[in-house]
Amino acid sequence: MRYPLETKQLTKRFKDGDDTIEVLNAVDFQLEQGSFTAVVGPSGSGKSTFLSIVGALLSADEGQLIVDGKDISTMKDQQLSDVRLKSMGFIFQSANLIPYLTVKDQLQLVATLNKQTKKQSLEKIKAMLDDVGLSHRINHYPHQLSGGEKQRVAIARAFINDPAVILADEPTANLDEERSKEIVALIKQEVKANNKAAIMVTHDESLLTYCDHVYEMDHGHLKQR
Amino acid sequence: MFKLATKEMGFSKVKYGLIGLILFLIASLVLIVSGLARGLSNDNIAALETMTVDDFYVSEDSENVLDQSGFLLEDLIAEVERGQGWEPLITQSLRLDHAENESKLAVTLIPVLPSDQLYPGVIEGEDLQANDQLNVVIDQTMKADGVSIGDTLHAEDLELYFTVIGFTENQTYRHAPVIYMSEEAFYVEEISPHKVANAVVLTESNEEVRKTISATLADGVWVNRSDIVDAVPGHSSEQMSLNMMIFFLIVISVFVLGAFFYILTIQKLNQFGVLKAIGAKNKFLIGTTLLQVCILTIISLTLAVLFTWFTSTILPEGMPFDFNLLNIAIYTGLMLIVSLLGALISSRRIIKVDPQQAMGRAE
């Protein structure tokens, strides 16, 4: 079976003074199509490092990272940014929207980077914003949106390029409990509707009920719960 | 890329507006100072610059300064007649009283044969005639002093009255207007008792005449017009100090603009990280930044050119200022390159941005 994302013996070490810490220790991991996977663990357990590496933002020291059937662990920076553009959708802790772009333009930018024409993308953008319930905010700037609305834009931005993998890094860290549930439910809804694979790093145990699989990061080892 | 560039500028109008304002002020200063440098230069040497002759024979010990050079011409006239390829150049400082408004004017008097190359012709009024009448044609800058055609100018030292019959243009020398009079009148009135010249010029390149002049007039050297221009008192030092100002302004603008664009970039490093994380390449980000700088610079420079033009129209008459398009093109081009250079300095920081920082925390 081919996975949207797969790691084989993924290892990452950091130097800490004279010691070397194995943040990731020979991690084998498969992400299934259409599944929503959570990674939990105490801070410093390496779960963010894991997400950075599978998100092609950081390179591993050893092992393979296979995205959409291609081994990207030996790729150069330029190629990696193409992988991120075409195969990954990021949802960050703070929505990380571009302050000077309207909601529509945030999504348009990603589509433009992906060489889509305005015509092609506009329909998709409208549909996508409809999905996340922001049709009425299409011409608003980020500073005019609430925290939950920003995160919804970020979700729409992550999905707009039809990526193979969605990566969410503590997407609810800045939201209250009710909003958190709404946002995670929305991510799940979009994952299922578009048949995508998603990984979410979180420390909020109450959100795990929305996930199909839960992994725990412990001293560089990734174990399924 | 263009859209992203303009959207950001539209969103942060004040920030970009202020940088644009600084750019506009520096550019205006560069253009105005350079216009002034050219204007002053014209004021000092225009009469020489517009001469169509290029070979000057001056006294060996004159250091190429016309006023310190002089020859008696009787021997030369005996050898080669006037109009056979050479002309005498005589400049004489003169103080004139303007009878109409009782002002004193410092001028340089140049006696010429009206048929000769050294006579520039008039742009207004009547040309000089080869006769002994005390008519003069004067540079149009004297209009600012209230002199008009038909006025009488009194040379107290010589006890002579000149009548203005026409105006010339670009005929200034040593920051004073040049007045031309007929050579015949000059000698008839015995302004000089002998046939003299500060320099002898060749009106056509004739080796024989050249040799004869060298042989007849002792202790002289042949120099180019540019040597004479450089030796005009004050010219080199004036131009050097103004050019120095322009040079420093441009160097300063490299650093000021460089610093501005650097701070702007540093401020946006987080955004660049996010953009890189979602797949934007360095080329795209640097391209967008340079495009912003280009747009900003072109707008500011256009306004600066307009402002300089406007300034040149409201400057008091008689103020030496030259609004020269070639000159402006050169300096605006230079400013554009300078601001792009300033922006390029911060491009290094964009390349170094780690997309991982978009993750919000690094372990």
Coordinates of C-alpha atoms in Angstrom, one line a residue:
Chain A
M1 CA 0.0 0.0 0.0
R2 CA 1.2 3.5 -0.9
Y3 CA 1.0 6.1 1.9
P4 CA 0.8 9.8 1.3
L5 CA 3.6 10.1 3.9
E6 CA 5.9 7.5 5.3
T7 CA 9.1 7.6 7.3
K8 CA 11.7 4.9 7.6
Q9 CA 14.2 4.9 10.4
L10 CA 14.0 8.7 10.7
T11 CA 16.7 9.9 13.1
K12 CA 17.5 13.5 14.2
R13 CA 20.2 14.5 16.7
F14 CA 20.8 17.8 18.4
K15 CA 24.0 18.8 20.1
D16 CA 23.5 20.0 23.7
G17 CA 26.9 21.1 25.0
D18 CA 29.1 18.1 24.9
D19 CA 26.2 15.7 24.7
T20 CA 24.2 14.6 21.7
I21 CA 20.5 14.2 22.1
E22 CA 18.6 11.9 19.8
V23 CA 15.4 13.9 19.3
L24 CA 14.1 11.3 16.9
N25 CA 15.3 7.7 17.2
A26 CA 14.7 5.6 14.2
V27 CA 11.1 6.5 13.7
D28 CA 9.0 4.4 11.5
F29 CA 5.6 6.0 10.7
Q30 CA 2.9 5.6 8.1
L31 CA 0.1 8.1 7.4
E32 CA -3.0 6.7 5.8
Q33 CA -5.0 8.3 3.1
G34 CA -8.1 9.9 4.6
S35 CA -7.0 9.6 8.2
F36 CA -6.6 12.3 10.9
T37 CA -3.7 11.4 13.1
A38 CA -2.7 13.2 16.3
V39 CA 0.8 13.3 17.8
V40 CA 0.9 14.1 21.6
G41 CA 3.7 14.2 24.1
P42 CA 5.2 16.5 26.7
S43 CA 7.0 19.6 25.6
G44 CA 10.6 18.8 24.5
S45 CA 9.6 15.3 23.5
G46 CA 10.4 16.1 19.9
K47 CA 6.9 16.2 18.5
S48 CA 7.5 19.6 16.9
T49 CA 10.8 18.5 15.4
F50 CA 9.0 15.4 14.0
L51 CA 6.4 17.7 12.4
S52 CA 9.1 20.0 11.0
I53 CA 10.9 17.1 9.4
V54 CA 7.9 15.4 7.9
G55 CA 6.8 18.9 6.7
A56 CA 10.1 19.3 4.8
L57 CA 11.1 22.3 6.8
L58 CA 14.0 20.6 8.5
S59 CA 16.1 17.7 7.3
A60 CA 16.8 14.5 9.1
D61 CA 20.2 13.1 9.9
E62 CA 19.4 9.6 8.9
G63 CA 16.5 7.7 7.4
Q64 CA 14.0 8.2 4.7
L65 CA 11.0 10.5 4.3
I66 CA 8.7 9.4 1.5
V67 CA 6.0 11.8 0.4
D68 CA 3.6 10.7 -2.3
G69 CA 5.9 7.8 -3.1
K70 CA 9.0 10.0 -3.6
D71 CA 11.9 10.0 -1.2
I72 CA 12.6 13.6 -0.4
S73 CA 15.2 13.2 2.3
T74 CA 18.1 14.0 -0.1
M75 CA 16.5 16.9 -1.9
K76 CA 17.9 20.4 -2.0
D77 CA 16.2 23.5 -0.5
Q78 CA 14.7 24.7 -3.8
Q79 CA 13.1 21.3 -4.5
L80 CA 11.9 21.1 -0.9
S81 CA 10.0 24.3 -1.3
D82 CA 8.3 22.9 -4.3
V83 CA 7.3 19.8 -2.3
R84 CA 5.9 22.1 0.4
L85 CA 4.0 24.1 -2.1
K86 CA 2.5 21.1 -4.0
S87 CA 2.2 18.3 -1.4
M88 CA 1.9 20.0 2.0
G89 CA -0.6 22.2 3.6
F90 CA 0.4 23.9 6.9
I91 CA -1.8 25.1 9.7
F92 CA 0.4 26.9 12.2
Q93 CA 0.0 27.6 15.9
S94 CA -0.7 31.2 15.4
A95 CA -2.6 31.4 12.1
N96 CA 0.5 33.2 10.5
L97 CA -1.5 35.0 7.9
I98 CA 0.1 37.7 5.8
P99 CA -1.1 41.0 7.4
Y100 CA -1.5 43.0 4.3
L101 CA -3.6 40.5 2.3
T102 CA -7.4 40.0 2.4
V103 CA -8.8 36.6 3.1
K104 CA -9.3 36.0 -0.6
D105 CA -5.7 37.2 -1.4
Q106 CA -4.2 34.9 1.2
L107 CA -5.5 31.9 -0.7
Q108 CA -4.9 33.5 -4.1
L109 CA -1.2 33.9 -3.2
V110 CA -0.8 30.2 -2.7
A111 CA -2.6 29.4 -5.9
T112 CA -0.4 32.0 -7.8
L113 CA 2.7 30.4 -6.3
N114 CA 1.4 27.2 -7.7
K115 CA 1.1 28.8 -11.2
Q116 CA -2.6 28.7 -11.3
T117 CA -4.4 31.4 -13.2
K118 CA -6.7 33.8 -11.4
K119 CA -9.8 32.4 -13.1
Q120 CA -9.0 28.8 -12.1
S121 CA -8.3 29.7 -8.6
L122 CA -11.2 32.1 -7.9
E123 CA -13.9 29.5 -8.0
K124 CA -11.9 27.1 -5.8
I125 CA -11.2 29.9 -3.3
K126 CA -14.9 30.8 -3.1
A127 CA -15.9 27.1 -2.6
M128 CA -13.1 26.7 0.0
L129 CA -14.2 29.7 2.0
D130 CA -17.7 28.5 1.9
D131 CA -16.6 25.2 3.4
V132 CA -14.9 26.9 6.3
G133 CA -17.8 29.3 6.7
L134 CA -16.1 32.5 5.9
S135 CA -17.8 33.6 2.7
H136 CA -18.9 36.8 4.3
R137 CA -15.3 37.6 5.3
I138 CA -13.8 37.3 1.8
N139 CA -12.5 40.9 1.6
H140 CA -11.5 41.3 5.2
Y141 CA -7.9 41.7 6.5
P142 CA -6.5 39.5 9.2
H143 CA -6.6 42.2 11.8
Q144 CA -10.3 42.4 11.3
L145 CA -10.8 38.7 12.1
S146 CA -11.2 36.9 15.4
G147 CA -8.7 34.2 16.4
G148 CA -11.1 31.4 15.3
E149 CA -11.7 33.1 12.0
K150 CA -8.0 33.5 11.3
Q151 CA -7.5 29.8 12.0
R152 CA -10.3 29.0 9.6
V153 CA -8.5 31.0 6.9
A154 CA -5.3 29.1 7.7
I155 CA -7.2 25.9 7.2
A156 CA -8.6 27.0 3.9
R157 CA -5.1 28.1 2.9
A158 CA -3.7 24.7 3.8
F159 CA -6.3 22.9 1.6
I160 CA -6.4 25.2 -1.4
N161 CA -3.5 23.6 -3.3
D162 CA -5.0 20.1 -2.9
P163 CA -1.9 18.8 -1.0
A164 CA -1.3 15.2 -0.2
V165 CA -0.6 15.9 3.5
I166 CA -2.0 18.4 6.0
L167 CA 0.3 19.3 8.9
A168 CA -1.1 21.1 11.9
D169 CA 1.2 22.4 14.6
E170 CA -0.9 23.1 17.8
P171 CA -3.6 24.7 15.8
T172 CA -5.7 25.5 18.9
A173 CA -3.0 26.8 21.2
N174 CA -4.3 30.4 21.0
L175 CA -8.1 29.5 21.2
D176 CA -10.5 28.8 24.0
E177 CA -12.0 25.4 24.5
E178 CA -15.1 25.8 22.5
R179 CA -13.3 27.4 19.5
S180 CA -10.6 24.7 19.7
K181 CA -13.2 22.0 19.3
E182 CA -14.8 23.8 16.3
I183 CA -11.5 24.2 14.6
V184 CA -10.4 20.6 15.0
A185 CA -13.8 19.4 14.0
L186 CA -13.4 21.6 10.9
I187 CA -10.0 20.1 10.1
K188 CA -11.5 16.7 10.4
Q189 CA -14.4 17.6 8.2
E190 CA -12.2 18.8 5.5
V191 CA -9.8 15.9 5.8
K192 CA -12.7 13.5 5.3
A193 CA -14.4 15.5 2.6
N194 CA -11.3 15.8 0.5
N195 CA -9.9 12.4 1.4
K196 CA -6.6 13.9 2.7
A197 CA -4.1 12.7 5.3
A198 CA -3.5 15.0 8.2
I199 CA -1.2 15.0 11.2
M200 CA -1.8 17.3 14.2
V201 CA 0.6 18.0 17.0
T202 CA -1.2 18.9 20.2
H203 CA -1.1 18.6 23.9
D204 CA -4.8 19.0 24.4
E205 CA -6.1 15.5 25.3
S206 CA -9.7 16.5 24.9
L207 CA -9.2 16.9 21.2
L208 CA -8.1 13.4 20.6
T209 CA -11.6 12.1 20.2
Y210 CA -11.7 13.7 16.7
C211 CA -8.6 11.8 15.6
D212 CA -8.5 8.3 13.9
H213 CA -5.1 7.5 15.3
V214 CA -3.1 8.8 18.2
Y215 CA 0.6 8.6 18.6
E216 CA 2.7 9.5 21.6
M217 CA 6.2 10.9 21.3
D218 CA 8.4 9.7 24.1
H219 CA 12.2 10.3 24.2
G220 CA 12.5 10.1 20.5
H221 CA 10.3 7.1 20.0
L222 CA 6.9 7.3 18.4
K223 CA 4.4 4.8 19.8
Q224 CA 0.8 4.2 18.8
R225 CA -1.7 4.5 21.6
Chain B
M1 CA 4.9 39.1 -7.5
F2 CA 3.7 42.5 -8.7
K3 CA 0.4 42.1 -6.9
L4 CA 2.0 41.1 -3.7
A5 CA 4.4 44.0 -3.9
T6 CA 1.7 46.6 -4.5
K7 CA -0.7 45.2 -2.0
E8 CA 1.8 45.5 0.8
M9 CA 2.6 49.0 -0.2
G10 CA -1.0 49.9 -0.3
F11 CA -1.6 48.4 3.1
S12 CA 1.4 50.1 4.8
K13 CA 1.0 53.4 3.1
V14 CA 2.5 55.5 5.9
K15 CA 5.6 53.3 6.2
Y16 CA 6.3 53.3 2.5
G17 CA 5.2 56.9 2.2
L18 CA 7.8 58.0 4.7
I19 CA 10.6 56.1 2.9
G20 CA 9.4 57.5 -0.3
L21 CA 9.5 61.0 1.2
I22 CA 13.1 60.6 2.3
L23 CA 14.0 59.3 -1.1
F24 CA 12.2 62.2 -2.7
L25 CA 14.0 64.7 -0.6
I26 CA 17.5 63.2 -1.2
A27 CA 16.8 63.0 -4.9
S28 CA 15.5 66.5 -5.1
L29 CA 18.7 67.8 -3.3
V30 CA 20.9 65.8 -5.7
L31 CA 19.1 67.2 -8.7
I32 CA 19.0 70.8 -7.4
V33 CA 22.6 70.8 -6.4
S34 CA 23.6 69.3 -9.7
G35 CA 21.5 71.9 -11.5
L36 CA 23.2 74.6 -9.6
A37 CA 26.6 73.1 -10.3
R38 CA 25.8 73.2 -14.0
G39 CA 24.3 76.6 -13.7
L40 CA 27.4 78.0 -11.9
S41 CA 29.6 76.3 -14.4
N42 CA 27.7 77.9 -17.2
D43 CA 27.9 81.2 -15.5
N44 CA 31.6 81.0 -15.3
I45 CA 32.7 79.5 -18.6
A46 CA 29.7 79.5 -21.0
A47 CA 31.2 82.1 -23.2
L48 CA 34.3 79.9 -23.6
E49 CA 32.3 76.6 -23.9
T50 CA 30.2 77.9 -26.8
M51 CA 33.2 79.2 -28.8
T52 CA 33.7 77.2 -32.0
V53 CA 37.5 77.4 -31.8
D54 CA 39.7 74.9 -30.1
D55 CA 43.3 76.1 -30.4
F56 CA 44.4 78.9 -28.1
Y57 CA 47.9 80.4 -28.1
V58 CA 48.6 81.9 -24.7
S59 CA 51.7 83.2 -22.8
E60 CA 53.9 80.4 -21.5
D61 CA 53.8 81.8 -18.0
S62 CA 50.1 82.6 -17.8
E63 CA 49.1 79.2 -16.4
N64 CA 46.4 79.2 -19.2
V65 CA 44.6 82.1 -17.5
L66 CA 43.5 84.5 -20.2
D67 CA 43.8 87.6 -18.0
Q68 CA 47.4 86.7 -17.3
S69 CA 48.3 86.2 -20.9
G70 CA 49.0 88.9 -23.5
F71 CA 50.6 89.6 -26.9
L72 CA 51.3 92.6 -29.0
L73 CA 50.0 91.8 -32.5
E74 CA 51.7 94.2 -34.9
D75 CA 54.4 91.7 -35.9
L76 CA 51.9 89.0 -36.5
I77 CA 49.6 91.2 -38.6
A78 CA 52.6 92.0 -40.8
E79 CA 53.2 88.2 -41.3
V80 CA 49.7 86.9 -41.7
E81 CA 46.7 89.1 -42.4
R82 CA 43.6 89.1 -40.2
G83 CA 41.0 86.7 -41.4
Q84 CA 43.6 84.3 -42.7
G85 CA 43.0 81.6 -40.1
W86 CA 43.5 83.4 -36.8
E87 CA 41.7 85.8 -34.6
P88 CA 42.8 87.7 -31.5
L89 CA 40.8 87.1 -28.3
I90 CA 40.6 90.1 -26.1
T91 CA 38.8 90.1 -22.7
Q92 CA 38.6 93.1 -20.6
S93 CA 36.8 93.5 -17.3
L94 CA 34.7 96.6 -17.2
R95 CA 32.4 98.3 -14.7
L96 CA 29.4 99.9 -16.3
D97 CA 26.8 102.3 -14.9
H98 CA 23.3 101.7 -16.0
A99 CA 21.9 105.2 -16.5
E100 CA 18.2 104.2 -16.3
N101 CA 18.3 102.6 -12.8
E102 CA 21.7 103.8 -11.4
S103 CA 23.1 100.4 -10.8
K104 CA 26.7 99.3 -11.4
L105 CA 27.3 96.2 -13.5
A106 CA 30.5 94.2 -13.8
V107 CA 31.0 92.8 -17.2
T108 CA 33.6 91.4 -19.5
L109 CA 34.1 93.3 -22.7
I110 CA 35.1 91.3 -25.8
P111 CA 35.7 93.3 -29.0
V112 CA 35.1 91.3 -32.2
L113 CA 34.7 91.5 -35.9
P114 CA 31.0 90.9 -36.4
S115 CA 31.8 88.7 -39.4
D116 CA 34.1 86.5 -37.3
Q117 CA 33.7 83.2 -35.6
L118 CA 34.2 84.6 -32.1
Y119 CA 31.0 86.7 -32.5
P120 CA 28.0 84.5 -31.3
G121 CA 25.2 86.5 -32.9
V122 CA 22.1 87.8 -31.3
I123 CA 18.9 86.1 -30.2
E124 CA 17.0 89.4 -29.9
G125 CA 17.6 92.9 -31.3
E126 CA 20.2 93.8 -33.9
D127 CA 23.6 92.4 -34.8
L128 CA 26.8 94.4 -34.4
Q129 CA 28.0 96.1 -37.5
A130 CA 31.7 96.6 -38.5
N131 CA 31.8 100.3 -37.8
D132 CA 33.0 102.7 -35.1
Q133 CA 29.7 103.2 -33.4
L134 CA 29.7 102.4 -29.6
N135 CA 27.0 99.7 -29.9
V136 CA 27.1 96.6 -27.8
V137 CA 25.2 93.3 -27.7
I138 CA 25.0 91.8 -24.3
D139 CA 24.1 88.6 -22.6
Q140 CA 20.4 88.2 -21.8
T141 CA 21.2 87.6 -18.1
M142 CA 21.5 91.4 -17.9
K143 CA 17.8 91.6 -18.4
A144 CA 17.6 90.6 -14.8
D145 CA 19.5 93.8 -14.0
G146 CA 16.9 95.8 -15.8
V147 CA 18.8 96.4 -19.0
S148 CA 16.8 96.5 -22.2
I149 CA 17.5 97.3 -25.8
G150 CA 18.1 100.9 -26.4
D151 CA 19.5 101.5 -22.9
T152 CA 22.8 103.4 -22.4
L153 CA 25.6 101.9 -20.4
H154 CA 28.3 104.3 -19.1
A155 CA 31.8 103.1 -18.7
E156 CA 33.1 105.7 -16.2
D157 CA 36.8 104.6 -16.4
L158 CA 36.8 105.0 -20.2
E159 CA 34.4 107.9 -20.3
L160 CA 32.4 106.2 -22.9
Y161 CA 28.7 105.6 -23.5
F162 CA 27.6 102.3 -25.0
T163 CA 24.2 101.7 -26.6
V164 CA 22.6 98.2 -26.2
I165 CA 21.3 97.0 -29.5
G166 CA 20.8 93.2 -28.9
F167 CA 21.0 90.2 -26.6
T168 CA 23.0 87.0 -26.9
E169 CA 22.5 83.8 -24.9
N170 CA 25.0 81.7 -22.9
Q171 CA 27.6 84.4 -23.1
T172 CA 28.8 84.7 -19.5
Y173 CA 32.4 84.5 -18.3
R174 CA 33.7 84.6 -14.7
H175 CA 30.1 84.9 -13.3
A176 CA 29.6 88.1 -15.3
P177 CA 27.8 88.8 -18.6
V178 CA 29.9 89.3 -21.7
I179 CA 29.3 92.4 -23.8
Y180 CA 30.4 92.4 -27.4
M181 CA 31.5 95.5 -29.3
S182 CA 32.9 96.1 -32.7
E183 CA 36.6 95.9 -32.9
E184 CA 36.8 99.0 -35.0
A185 CA 35.1 101.0 -32.4
F186 CA 37.4 99.5 -29.8
Y187 CA 40.5 100.8 -31.5
V188 CA 39.0 104.1 -32.7
E189 CA 38.1 104.9 -29.1
E190 CA 41.6 103.8 -28.1
I191 CA 40.4 101.6 -25.3
S192 CA 43.7 99.9 -26.0
P193 CA 46.5 102.0 -27.6
H194 CA 48.1 99.0 -29.4
K195 CA 46.8 96.0 -31.3
V196 CA 46.7 93.5 -28.5
A197 CA 45.2 90.1 -27.6
N198 CA 45.0 88.0 -24.5
A199 CA 45.2 84.9 -26.7
V200 CA 45.4 84.1 -30.4
V201 CA 42.9 81.5 -31.6
L202 CA 43.0 79.4 -34.8
T203 CA 39.7 79.7 -36.7
E204 CA 40.7 76.8 -39.0
S205 CA 43.3 74.2 -38.5
N206 CA 46.2 75.5 -40.6
E207 CA 49.7 74.2 -39.7
E208 CA 51.4 77.0 -41.5
V209 CA 49.5 79.8 -39.7
R210 CA 50.1 77.9 -36.5
K211 CA 53.9 77.8 -37.1
T212 CA 54.0 81.4 -38.1
I213 CA 52.2 82.4 -34.9
S214 CA 54.6 80.3 -32.8
A215 CA 57.6 81.9 -34.5
T216 CA 56.3 85.5 -34.5
L217 CA 55.0 85.7 -31.0
A218 CA 57.6 84.8 -28.4
D219 CA 57.1 82.9 -25.2
G220 CA 53.7 81.3 -26.0
V221 CA 52.2 77.8 -25.9
W222 CA 49.3 76.2 -27.8
V223 CA 46.6 74.8 -25.5
N224 CA 43.1 73.4 -25.9
R225 CA 39.9 75.1 -25.0
S226 CA 39.4 72.6 -22.1
D227 CA 42.8 73.8 -20.7
I228 CA 41.6 77.4 -20.8
V229 CA 38.2 76.4 -19.2
D230 CA 39.9 74.5 -16.4
A231 CA 42.1 77.5 -15.7
V232 CA 39.2 80.0 -15.3
P233 CA 39.6 81.2 -11.8
G234 CA 37.2 79.5 -9.4
H235 CA 35.9 77.0 -12.0
S236 CA 37.7 73.9 -10.8
S237 CA 37.2 74.6 -7.1
E238 CA 33.5 75.4 -7.5
Q239 CA 32.8 72.3 -9.5
M240 CA 34.9 70.2 -7.3
S241 CA 33.1 71.2 -4.1
L242 CA 29.6 70.9 -5.7
N243 CA 30.5 67.5 -7.2
M244 CA 31.8 66.4 -3.8
M245 CA 28.5 67.3 -2.3
I246 CA 26.6 65.3 -4.9
F247 CA 29.0 62.4 -4.4
F248 CA 28.5 62.4 -0.6
L249 CA 24.7 62.8 -1.0
I250 CA 24.7 59.6 -3.2
V251 CA 27.0 57.7 -0.8
I252 CA 24.8 58.8 2.1
S253 CA 21.6 57.7 0.3
V254 CA 23.1 54.3 -0.2
F255 CA 23.5 53.9 3.6
V256 CA 20.2 55.6 4.5
L257 CA 18.2 53.6 2.0
G258 CA 20.1 50.5 2.8
A259 CA 19.3 50.9 6.5
F260 CA 15.7 51.6 5.8
F261 CA 15.2 48.6 3.6
Y262 CA 17.2 46.5 6.1
I263 CA 14.9 47.4 9.0
L264 CA 11.9 46.8 6.8
T265 CA 13.2 43.4 5.9
I266 CA 14.1 42.5 9.5
Q267 CA 10.6 43.5 10.5
K268 CA 9.2 41.0 8.0
L269 CA 11.5 38.1 8.6
N270 CA 8.7 36.1 10.3
Q271 CA 6.4 36.7 7.3
F272 CA 9.1 35.6 5.0
G273 CA 9.5 32.4 7.1
V274 CA 5.8 31.7 6.7
L275 CA 5.8 32.4 3.0
K276 CA 8.8 30.1 2.6
A277 CA 7.1 27.4 4.7
I278 CA 4.0 27.5 2.4
G279 CA 6.3 27.1 -0.6
A280 CA 7.5 30.6 -1.8
K281 CA 11.1 30.6 -3.1
N282 CA 13.9 33.0 -2.4
K283 CA 13.7 34.3 -6.0
F284 CA 10.0 35.2 -5.5
L285 CA 10.6 36.9 -2.1
I286 CA 13.6 38.9 -3.3
G287 CA 11.9 39.7 -6.5
T288 CA 8.9 41.1 -4.6
T289 CA 11.2 43.2 -2.4
L290 CA 13.2 44.7 -5.3
L291 CA 10.0 45.4 -7.2
Q292 CA 8.7 47.4 -4.2
V293 CA 11.9 49.3 -4.1
C294 CA 11.7 49.9 -7.8
I295 CA 8.1 51.2 -7.7
L296 CA 8.8 53.4 -4.7
T297 CA 12.0 54.8 -6.2
I298 CA 10.5 55.5 -9.6
I299 CA 7.6 57.4 -8.0
S300 CA 9.9 59.4 -5.7
L301 CA 12.3 60.2 -8.5
T302 CA 9.5 61.3 -10.8
L303 CA 8.2 63.6 -8.1
A304 CA 11.7 64.9 -7.4
V305 CA 12.2 65.7 -11.1
L306 CA 8.9 67.6 -11.1
F307 CA 9.9 69.4 -8.0
T308 CA 13.3 70.3 -9.4
W309 CA 11.6 71.6 -12.5
F310 CA 9.2 73.6 -10.4
T311 CA 12.0 75.0 -8.3
S312 CA 13.9 76.1 -11.5
T313 CA 10.8 78.1 -12.5
I314 CA 10.4 80.0 -9.2
L315 CA 14.1 80.7 -8.6
P316 CA 14.9 84.4 -8.9
E317 CA 16.0 85.5 -12.4
G318 CA 19.7 85.7 -12.7
M319 CA 20.2 82.7 -10.3
P320 CA 22.4 80.3 -12.1
F321 CA 20.5 77.1 -12.4
D322 CA 20.5 74.7 -15.4
F323 CA 17.6 72.2 -15.7
N324 CA 19.3 69.8 -18.1
L325 CA 17.5 66.6 -19.1
L326 CA 20.6 64.6 -19.8
N327 CA 22.0 65.6 -16.4
I328 CA 18.7 64.7 -14.7
A329 CA 18.6 61.3 -16.5
I330 CA 22.1 60.5 -15.3
Y331 CA 21.4 61.4 -11.7
T332 CA 18.0 59.7 -11.5
G333 CA 19.5 56.6 -13.1
L334 CA 22.2 56.6 -10.5
M335 CA 19.7 57.1 -7.6
L336 CA 17.7 54.1 -8.9
I337 CA 20.8 51.9 -8.9
V338 CA 21.7 53.2 -5.5
S339 CA 18.4 52.3 -3.9
L340 CA 18.3 48.9 -5.6
L341 CA 21.8 48.4 -4.1
G342 CA 20.5 49.4 -0.7
A343 CA 17.7 46.8 -1.1
L344 CA 20.1 44.1 -2.2
I345 CA 22.0 44.4 1.0
S346 CA 19.0 43.0 2.9
S347 CA 18.4 40.2 0.4
R348 CA 21.0 38.2 2.2
R349 CA 18.8 38.2 5.2
I350 CA 15.8 36.9 3.2
I351 CA 17.9 34.0 1.9
K352 CA 18.9 33.1 5.4
V353 CA 15.4 33.0 6.8
D354 CA 14.6 29.5 8.0
P355 CA 11.1 28.4 7.0
Q356 CA 11.0 26.3 10.2
Q357 CA 10.6 29.4 12.3
A358 CA 7.0 29.5 11.0
M359 CA 6.4 26.6 13.3
G360 CA 6.2 29.2 16.1
R361 CA 8.7 27.6 18.4
A362 CA 11.9 25.8 17.7
E363 CA 13.1 23.0 19.8

